[in-house]
GROMACS .gro file of C-alpha atoms in nm:
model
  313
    1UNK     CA    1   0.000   0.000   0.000
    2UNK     CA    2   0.167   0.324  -0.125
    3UNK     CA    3   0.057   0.645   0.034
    4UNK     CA    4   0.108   0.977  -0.033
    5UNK     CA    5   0.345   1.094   0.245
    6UNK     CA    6   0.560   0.778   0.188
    7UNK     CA    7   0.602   0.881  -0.200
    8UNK     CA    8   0.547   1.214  -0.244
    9UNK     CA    9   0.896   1.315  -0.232
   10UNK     CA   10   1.032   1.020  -0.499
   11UNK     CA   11   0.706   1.104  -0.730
   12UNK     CA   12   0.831   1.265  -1.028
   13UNK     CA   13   0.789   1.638  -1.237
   14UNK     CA   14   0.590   1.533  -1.515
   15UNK     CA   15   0.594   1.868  -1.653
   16UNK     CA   16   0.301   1.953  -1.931
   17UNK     CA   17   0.120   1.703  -2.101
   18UNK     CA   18  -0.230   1.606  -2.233
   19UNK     CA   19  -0.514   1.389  -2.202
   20UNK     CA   20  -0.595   1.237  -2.512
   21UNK     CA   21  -0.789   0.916  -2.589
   22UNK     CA   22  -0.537   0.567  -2.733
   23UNK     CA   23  -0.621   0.472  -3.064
   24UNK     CA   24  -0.799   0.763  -3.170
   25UNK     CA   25  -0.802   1.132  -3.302
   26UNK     CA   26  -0.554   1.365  -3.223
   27UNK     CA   27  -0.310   1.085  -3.228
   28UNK     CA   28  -0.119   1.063  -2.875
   29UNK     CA   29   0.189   0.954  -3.120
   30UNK     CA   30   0.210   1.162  -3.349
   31UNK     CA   31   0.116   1.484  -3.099
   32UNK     CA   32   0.411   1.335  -2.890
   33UNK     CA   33   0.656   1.372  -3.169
   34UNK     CA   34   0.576   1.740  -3.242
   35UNK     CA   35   0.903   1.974  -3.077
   36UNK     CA   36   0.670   2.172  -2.862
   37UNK     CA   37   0.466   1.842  -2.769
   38UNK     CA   38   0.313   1.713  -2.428
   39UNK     CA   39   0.596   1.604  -2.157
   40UNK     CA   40   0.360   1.313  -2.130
   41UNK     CA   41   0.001   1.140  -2.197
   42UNK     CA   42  -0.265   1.088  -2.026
   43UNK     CA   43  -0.566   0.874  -2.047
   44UNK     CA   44  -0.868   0.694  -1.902
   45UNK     CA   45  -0.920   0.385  -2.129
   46UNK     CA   46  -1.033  -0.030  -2.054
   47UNK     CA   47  -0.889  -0.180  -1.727
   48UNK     CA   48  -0.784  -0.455  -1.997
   49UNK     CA   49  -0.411  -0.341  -2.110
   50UNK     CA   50  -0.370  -0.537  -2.375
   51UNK     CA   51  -0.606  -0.346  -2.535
   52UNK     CA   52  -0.410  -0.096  -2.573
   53UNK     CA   53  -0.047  -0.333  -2.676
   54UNK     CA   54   0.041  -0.136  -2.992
   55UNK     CA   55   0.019   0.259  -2.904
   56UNK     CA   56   0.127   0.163  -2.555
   57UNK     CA   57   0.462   0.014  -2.662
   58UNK     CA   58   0.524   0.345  -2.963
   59UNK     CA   59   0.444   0.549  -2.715
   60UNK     CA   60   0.692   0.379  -2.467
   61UNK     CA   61   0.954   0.379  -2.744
   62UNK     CA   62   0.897   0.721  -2.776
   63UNK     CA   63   1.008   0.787  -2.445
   64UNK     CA   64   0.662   0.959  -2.387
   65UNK     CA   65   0.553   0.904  -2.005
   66UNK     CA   66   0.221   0.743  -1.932
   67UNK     CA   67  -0.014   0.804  -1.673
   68UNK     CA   68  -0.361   0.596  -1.646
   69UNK     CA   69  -0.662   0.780  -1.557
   70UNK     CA   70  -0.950   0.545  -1.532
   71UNK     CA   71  -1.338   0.583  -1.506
   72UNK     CA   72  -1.383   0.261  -1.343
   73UNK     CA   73  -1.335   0.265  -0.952
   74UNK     CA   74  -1.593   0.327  -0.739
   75UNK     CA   75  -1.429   0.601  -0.505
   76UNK     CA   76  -1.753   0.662  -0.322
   77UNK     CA   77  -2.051   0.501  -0.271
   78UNK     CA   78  -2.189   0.122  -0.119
   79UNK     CA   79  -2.112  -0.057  -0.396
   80UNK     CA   80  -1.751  -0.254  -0.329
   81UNK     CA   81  -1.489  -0.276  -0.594
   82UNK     CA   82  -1.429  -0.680  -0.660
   83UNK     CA   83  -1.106  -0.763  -0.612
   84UNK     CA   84  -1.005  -0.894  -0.970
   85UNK     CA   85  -1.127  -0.568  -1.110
   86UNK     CA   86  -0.904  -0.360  -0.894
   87UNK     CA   87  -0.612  -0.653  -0.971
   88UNK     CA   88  -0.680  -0.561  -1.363
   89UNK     CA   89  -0.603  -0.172  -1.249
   90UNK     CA   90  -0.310  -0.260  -1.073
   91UNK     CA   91  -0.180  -0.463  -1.421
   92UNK     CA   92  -0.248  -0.180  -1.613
   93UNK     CA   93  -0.052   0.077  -1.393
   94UNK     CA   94   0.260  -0.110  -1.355
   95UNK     CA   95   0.232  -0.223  -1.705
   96UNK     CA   96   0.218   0.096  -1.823
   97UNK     CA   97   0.502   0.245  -1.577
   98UNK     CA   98   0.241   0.507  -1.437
   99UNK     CA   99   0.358   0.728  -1.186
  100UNK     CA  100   0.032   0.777  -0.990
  101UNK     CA  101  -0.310   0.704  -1.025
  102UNK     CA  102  -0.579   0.980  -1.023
  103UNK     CA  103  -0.928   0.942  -1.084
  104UNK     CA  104  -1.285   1.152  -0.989
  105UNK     CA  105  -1.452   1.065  -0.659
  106UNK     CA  106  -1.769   0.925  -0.787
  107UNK     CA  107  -2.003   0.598  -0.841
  108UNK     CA  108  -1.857   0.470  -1.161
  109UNK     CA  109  -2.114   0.129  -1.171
  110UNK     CA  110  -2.378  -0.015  -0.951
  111UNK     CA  111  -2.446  -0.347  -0.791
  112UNK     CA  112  -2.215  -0.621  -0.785
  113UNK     CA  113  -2.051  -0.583  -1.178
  114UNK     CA  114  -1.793  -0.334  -1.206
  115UNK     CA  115  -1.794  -0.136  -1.524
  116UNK     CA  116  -1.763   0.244  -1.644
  117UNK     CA  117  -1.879   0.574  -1.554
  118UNK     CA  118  -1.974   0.617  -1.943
  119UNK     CA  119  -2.221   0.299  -1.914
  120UNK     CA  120  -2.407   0.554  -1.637
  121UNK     CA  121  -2.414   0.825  -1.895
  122UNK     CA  122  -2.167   1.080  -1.645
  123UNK     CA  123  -2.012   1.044  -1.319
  124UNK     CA  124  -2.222   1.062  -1.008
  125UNK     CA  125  -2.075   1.221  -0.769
  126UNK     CA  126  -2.104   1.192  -0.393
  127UNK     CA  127  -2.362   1.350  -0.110
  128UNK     CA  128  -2.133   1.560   0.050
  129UNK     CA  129  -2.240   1.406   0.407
  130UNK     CA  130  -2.067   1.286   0.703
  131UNK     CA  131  -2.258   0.913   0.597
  132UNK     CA  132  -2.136   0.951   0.223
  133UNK     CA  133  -1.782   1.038   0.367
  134UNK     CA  134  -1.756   0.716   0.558
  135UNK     CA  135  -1.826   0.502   0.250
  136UNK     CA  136  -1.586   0.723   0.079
  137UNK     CA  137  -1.288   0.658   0.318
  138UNK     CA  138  -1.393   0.253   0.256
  139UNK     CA  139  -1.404   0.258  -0.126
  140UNK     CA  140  -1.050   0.459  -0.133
  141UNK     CA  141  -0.889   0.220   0.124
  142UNK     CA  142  -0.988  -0.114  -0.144
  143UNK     CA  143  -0.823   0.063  -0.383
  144UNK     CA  144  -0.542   0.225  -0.211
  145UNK     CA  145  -0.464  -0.193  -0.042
  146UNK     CA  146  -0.479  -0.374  -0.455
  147UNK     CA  147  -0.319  -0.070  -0.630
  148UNK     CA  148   0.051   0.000  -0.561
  149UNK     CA  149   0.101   0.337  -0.674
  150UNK     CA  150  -0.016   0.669  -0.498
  151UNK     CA  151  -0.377   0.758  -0.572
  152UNK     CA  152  -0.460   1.075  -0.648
  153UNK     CA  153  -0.833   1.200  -0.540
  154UNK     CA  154  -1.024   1.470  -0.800
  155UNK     CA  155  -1.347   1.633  -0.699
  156UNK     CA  156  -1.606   1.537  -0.999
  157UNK     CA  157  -1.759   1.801  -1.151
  158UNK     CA  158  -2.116   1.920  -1.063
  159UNK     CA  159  -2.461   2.102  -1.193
  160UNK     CA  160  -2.571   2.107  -0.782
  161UNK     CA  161  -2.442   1.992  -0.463
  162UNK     CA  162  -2.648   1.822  -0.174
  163UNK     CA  163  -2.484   1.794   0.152
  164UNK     CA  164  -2.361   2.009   0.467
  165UNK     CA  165  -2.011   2.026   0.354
  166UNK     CA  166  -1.825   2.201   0.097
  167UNK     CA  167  -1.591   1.922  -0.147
  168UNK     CA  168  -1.271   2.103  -0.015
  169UNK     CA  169  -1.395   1.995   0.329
  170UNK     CA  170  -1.493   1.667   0.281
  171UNK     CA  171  -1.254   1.580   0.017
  172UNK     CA  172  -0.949   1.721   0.228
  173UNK     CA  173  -1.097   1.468   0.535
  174UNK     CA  174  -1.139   1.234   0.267
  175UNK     CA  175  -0.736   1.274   0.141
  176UNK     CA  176  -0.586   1.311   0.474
  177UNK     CA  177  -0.770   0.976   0.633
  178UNK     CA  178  -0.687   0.786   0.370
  179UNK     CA  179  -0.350   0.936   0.323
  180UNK     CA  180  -0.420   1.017  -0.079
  181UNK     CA  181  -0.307   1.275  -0.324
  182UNK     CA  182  -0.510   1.520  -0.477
  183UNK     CA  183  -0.590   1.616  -0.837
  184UNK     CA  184  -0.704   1.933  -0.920
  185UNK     CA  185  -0.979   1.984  -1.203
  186UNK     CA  186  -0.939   2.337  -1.276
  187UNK     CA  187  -1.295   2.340  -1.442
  188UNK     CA  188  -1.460   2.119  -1.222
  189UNK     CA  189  -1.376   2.328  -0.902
  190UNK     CA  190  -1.534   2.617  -1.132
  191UNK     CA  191  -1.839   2.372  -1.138
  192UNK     CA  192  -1.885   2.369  -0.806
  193UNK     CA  193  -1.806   2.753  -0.724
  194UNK     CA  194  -2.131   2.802  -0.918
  195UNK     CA  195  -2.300   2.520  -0.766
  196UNK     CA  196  -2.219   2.724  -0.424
  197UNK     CA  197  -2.373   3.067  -0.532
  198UNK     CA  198  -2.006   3.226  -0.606
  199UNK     CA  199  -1.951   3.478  -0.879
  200UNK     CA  200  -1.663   3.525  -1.135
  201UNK     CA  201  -1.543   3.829  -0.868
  202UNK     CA  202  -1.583   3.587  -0.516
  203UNK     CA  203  -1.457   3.261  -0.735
  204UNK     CA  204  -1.161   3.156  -0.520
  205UNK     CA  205  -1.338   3.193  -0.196
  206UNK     CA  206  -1.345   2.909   0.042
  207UNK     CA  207  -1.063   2.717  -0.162
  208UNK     CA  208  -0.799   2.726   0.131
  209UNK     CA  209  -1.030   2.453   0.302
  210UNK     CA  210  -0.856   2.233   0.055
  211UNK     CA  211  -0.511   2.073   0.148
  212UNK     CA  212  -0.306   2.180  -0.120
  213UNK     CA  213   0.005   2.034  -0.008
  214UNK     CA  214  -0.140   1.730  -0.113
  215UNK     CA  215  -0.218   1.850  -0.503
  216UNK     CA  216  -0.003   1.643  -0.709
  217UNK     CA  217  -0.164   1.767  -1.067
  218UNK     CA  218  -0.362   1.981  -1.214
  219UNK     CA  219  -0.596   1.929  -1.485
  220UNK     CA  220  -0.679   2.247  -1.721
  221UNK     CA  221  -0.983   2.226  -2.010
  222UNK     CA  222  -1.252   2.398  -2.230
  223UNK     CA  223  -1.609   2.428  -2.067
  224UNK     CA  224  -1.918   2.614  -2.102
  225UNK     CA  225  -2.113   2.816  -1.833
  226UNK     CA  226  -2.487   2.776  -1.874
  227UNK     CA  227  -2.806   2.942  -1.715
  228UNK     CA  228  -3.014   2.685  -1.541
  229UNK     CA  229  -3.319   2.889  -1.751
  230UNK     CA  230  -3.371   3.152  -1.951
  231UNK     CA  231  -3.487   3.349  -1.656
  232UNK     CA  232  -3.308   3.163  -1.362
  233UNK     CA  233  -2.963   3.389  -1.288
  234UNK     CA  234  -2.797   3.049  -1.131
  235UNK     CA  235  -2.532   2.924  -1.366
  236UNK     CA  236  -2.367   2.606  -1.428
  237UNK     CA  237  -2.031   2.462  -1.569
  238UNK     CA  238  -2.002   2.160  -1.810
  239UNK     CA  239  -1.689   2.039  -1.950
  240UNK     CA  240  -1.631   2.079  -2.353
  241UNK     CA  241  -1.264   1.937  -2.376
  242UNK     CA  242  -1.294   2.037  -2.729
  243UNK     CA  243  -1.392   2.374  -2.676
  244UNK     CA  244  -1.187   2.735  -2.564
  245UNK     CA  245  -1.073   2.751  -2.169
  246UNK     CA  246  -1.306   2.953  -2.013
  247UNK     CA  247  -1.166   3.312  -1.809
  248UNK     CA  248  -1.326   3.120  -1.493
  249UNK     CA  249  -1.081   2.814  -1.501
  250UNK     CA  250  -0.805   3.008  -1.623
  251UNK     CA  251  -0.865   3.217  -1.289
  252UNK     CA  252  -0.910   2.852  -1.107
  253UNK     CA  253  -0.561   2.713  -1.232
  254UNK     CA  254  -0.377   3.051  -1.127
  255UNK     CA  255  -0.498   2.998  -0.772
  256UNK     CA  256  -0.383   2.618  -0.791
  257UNK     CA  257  -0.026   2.732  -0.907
  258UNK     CA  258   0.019   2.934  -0.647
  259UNK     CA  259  -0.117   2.747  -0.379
  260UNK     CA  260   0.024   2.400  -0.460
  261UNK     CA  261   0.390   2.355  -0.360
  262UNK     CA  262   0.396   1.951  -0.451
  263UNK     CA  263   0.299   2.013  -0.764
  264UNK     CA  264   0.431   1.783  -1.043
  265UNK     CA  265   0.197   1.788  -1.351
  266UNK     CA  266  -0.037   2.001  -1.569
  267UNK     CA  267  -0.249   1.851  -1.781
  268UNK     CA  268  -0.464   2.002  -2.045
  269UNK     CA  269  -0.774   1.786  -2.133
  270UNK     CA  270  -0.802   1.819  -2.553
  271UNK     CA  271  -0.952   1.528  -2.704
  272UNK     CA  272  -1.135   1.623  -3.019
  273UNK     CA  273  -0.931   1.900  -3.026
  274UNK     CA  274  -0.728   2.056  -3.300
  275UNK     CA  275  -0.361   1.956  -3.312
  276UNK     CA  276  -0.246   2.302  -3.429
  277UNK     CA  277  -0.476   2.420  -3.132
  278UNK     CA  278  -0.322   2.149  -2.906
  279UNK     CA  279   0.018   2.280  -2.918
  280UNK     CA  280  -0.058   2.644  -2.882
  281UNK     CA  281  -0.245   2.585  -2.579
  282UNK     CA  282   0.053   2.390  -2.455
  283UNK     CA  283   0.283   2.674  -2.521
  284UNK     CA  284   0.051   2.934  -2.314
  285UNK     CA  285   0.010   2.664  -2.041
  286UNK     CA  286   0.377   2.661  -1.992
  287UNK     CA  287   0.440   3.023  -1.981
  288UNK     CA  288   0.170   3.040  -1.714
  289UNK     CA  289   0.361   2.756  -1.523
  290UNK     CA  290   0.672   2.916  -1.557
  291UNK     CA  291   0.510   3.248  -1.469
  292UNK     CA  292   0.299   3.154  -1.123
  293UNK     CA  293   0.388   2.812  -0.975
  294UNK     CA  294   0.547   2.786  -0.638
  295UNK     CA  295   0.729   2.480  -0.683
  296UNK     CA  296   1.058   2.557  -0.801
  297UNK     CA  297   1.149   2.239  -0.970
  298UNK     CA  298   0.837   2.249  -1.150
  299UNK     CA  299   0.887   2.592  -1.308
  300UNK     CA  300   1.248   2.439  -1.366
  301UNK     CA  301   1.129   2.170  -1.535
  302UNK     CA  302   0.925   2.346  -1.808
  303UNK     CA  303   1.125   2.617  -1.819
  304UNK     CA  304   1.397   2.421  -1.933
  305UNK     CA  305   1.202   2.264  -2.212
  306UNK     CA  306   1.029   1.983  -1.991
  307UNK     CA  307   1.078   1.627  -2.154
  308UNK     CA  308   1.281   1.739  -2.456
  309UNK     CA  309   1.518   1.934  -2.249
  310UNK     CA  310   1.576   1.637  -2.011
  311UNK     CA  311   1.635   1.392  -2.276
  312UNK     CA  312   1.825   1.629  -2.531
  313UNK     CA  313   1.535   1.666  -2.796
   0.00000   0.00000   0.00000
């Protein structure tokens, strides 16, 4: 069982990379190869690895780092995660060399058959409830005792919240119990800023709850606010990795640079995405890293030309 304050000072600076989906458009591969590509790829994907046998190994030959990102786990929630399902995620992560694994706390399936947040149409994310928190702290321990690598926690985004707590509250008790990481959604804590009444000028309120020493990586993407109703004023935040980053998370991931002094990696979410798009975005991602983190061998790291400067590219 691996836990955060065991590993957090081997765990490595990823530097920039991207989420993108194996085996499809924008190719991981050939986005990889580009000279201002992603320092590494990430993705969510089957618990089966050998699905994924061919673009793993380029990718690996590539020299590209890989980091799995499931939709799988039940991280809240009654329903247990069967042990051969979490021995499957444990395959894929040392098969696949990935430093960490990070996924949303949500239900991903129901009842006894483990399966995929997709087959529920969206994540569901937890009652934010002293109860909910105690099956919480259960689900993460199953995983955290089958899956040795660090786990990294991420607050799923939301259209409402129901509960007594805020998700930096509970998810901080939730972290430091079960002695996780923490992955910051960038977007998805602009989700549930709205969800809490907050305005564009009040949007980092309340976000020192959170224990940011803890936030390993940070996840940056396109969105769209919404209006519950033509006439309602309360808004709403879904994620559109294929469209524009919205003012709102780029005002979320300033706060998370500046607050987050274990930070290792910063991912921008893109698939669908145009490649020419891609790598622009990665270029103004890094100067904002360079610019506002306060881990020094982050801003190091990318300032130096993150994987291509290590290895001489």
């Amino acid at each position: 069982m691996v836990g955060f304050s065991q590993a957090i000072d081997q765990l490595p600076v990823l530097g920039v990379g991207v989420s993108l989906s194996l085996g499809t458009q924008p190719d991981p591969l050939a986005l990889g190869k580009q000279p201002q590509g992603p320092d590494f790829i990430e993705y969510a994907g089957a618990v089966d690895v050998s699905v994924y046998h061919k673009e793993i190994a380029a990718l690996k030959q590539s020299q590209i780092p890989l980091l799995y990102h499931p939709s799988c786990l039940n991280l809240c929630g009654p329903w247990p995660n069967p042990s051969f399902w979490l021995k499957q995620v444990d395959t894929h992560v040392q098969t696949v060399g990935s430093a960490w694994l990070a996924q949303d706390v949500a239900i991903c399936f129901v009842g006894d058959q483990p399966g995929y947040s997709i087959d529920l149409g969206y994540f569901i994310p937890p009652l934010l409830t002293r109860a909910s928190l105690e099956e919480a702290k259960k689900r993460v321990l199953e995983v955290r005792e089958k899956v040795n690598a660090p786990l990294l926690l991420e607050p799923a985004p939301v259209t409402f919240v129901v509960g007594e707590m805020t998700i930096y509250e509970w998810l901080g008790e939730l972290a430091e119990h079960t002695d996780c990481g923490l992955l910051v959604d960038a977007g998805h804590i602009v989700s549930h800023q709205l969800a809490l009444g907050k305005t564009r000028m009040s949007l980092c309120e309340g976000l020192e709850s959170l224990p940011w020493e803890r936030v390993v990586e940070v996840h940056v993407a396109g969105g769209v606010i919404e209006k519950t109703s033509d006439t309602a004023q309360q808004l709403y935040y879904l994620d559109a990795h294929d469209l524009p980053v919205l003012d709102e998370t780029w005002q979320i991931f300033r706060y998370v640079l500046e607050n987050a002094p274990a930070l290792r990696a910063v991912c921008f979410e893109c698939e669908n995405a145009d490649p020419g798009t891609i790598l622009w975005l990665l270029e103004h991602i890094r100067q904002r890293v360079t610019a506002g983190t306060i881990n020094a061998d982050l801003g190091r790291f990318v300032e130096e030309g993150g994987l291509r400067g290590k290895n001489g590219i």
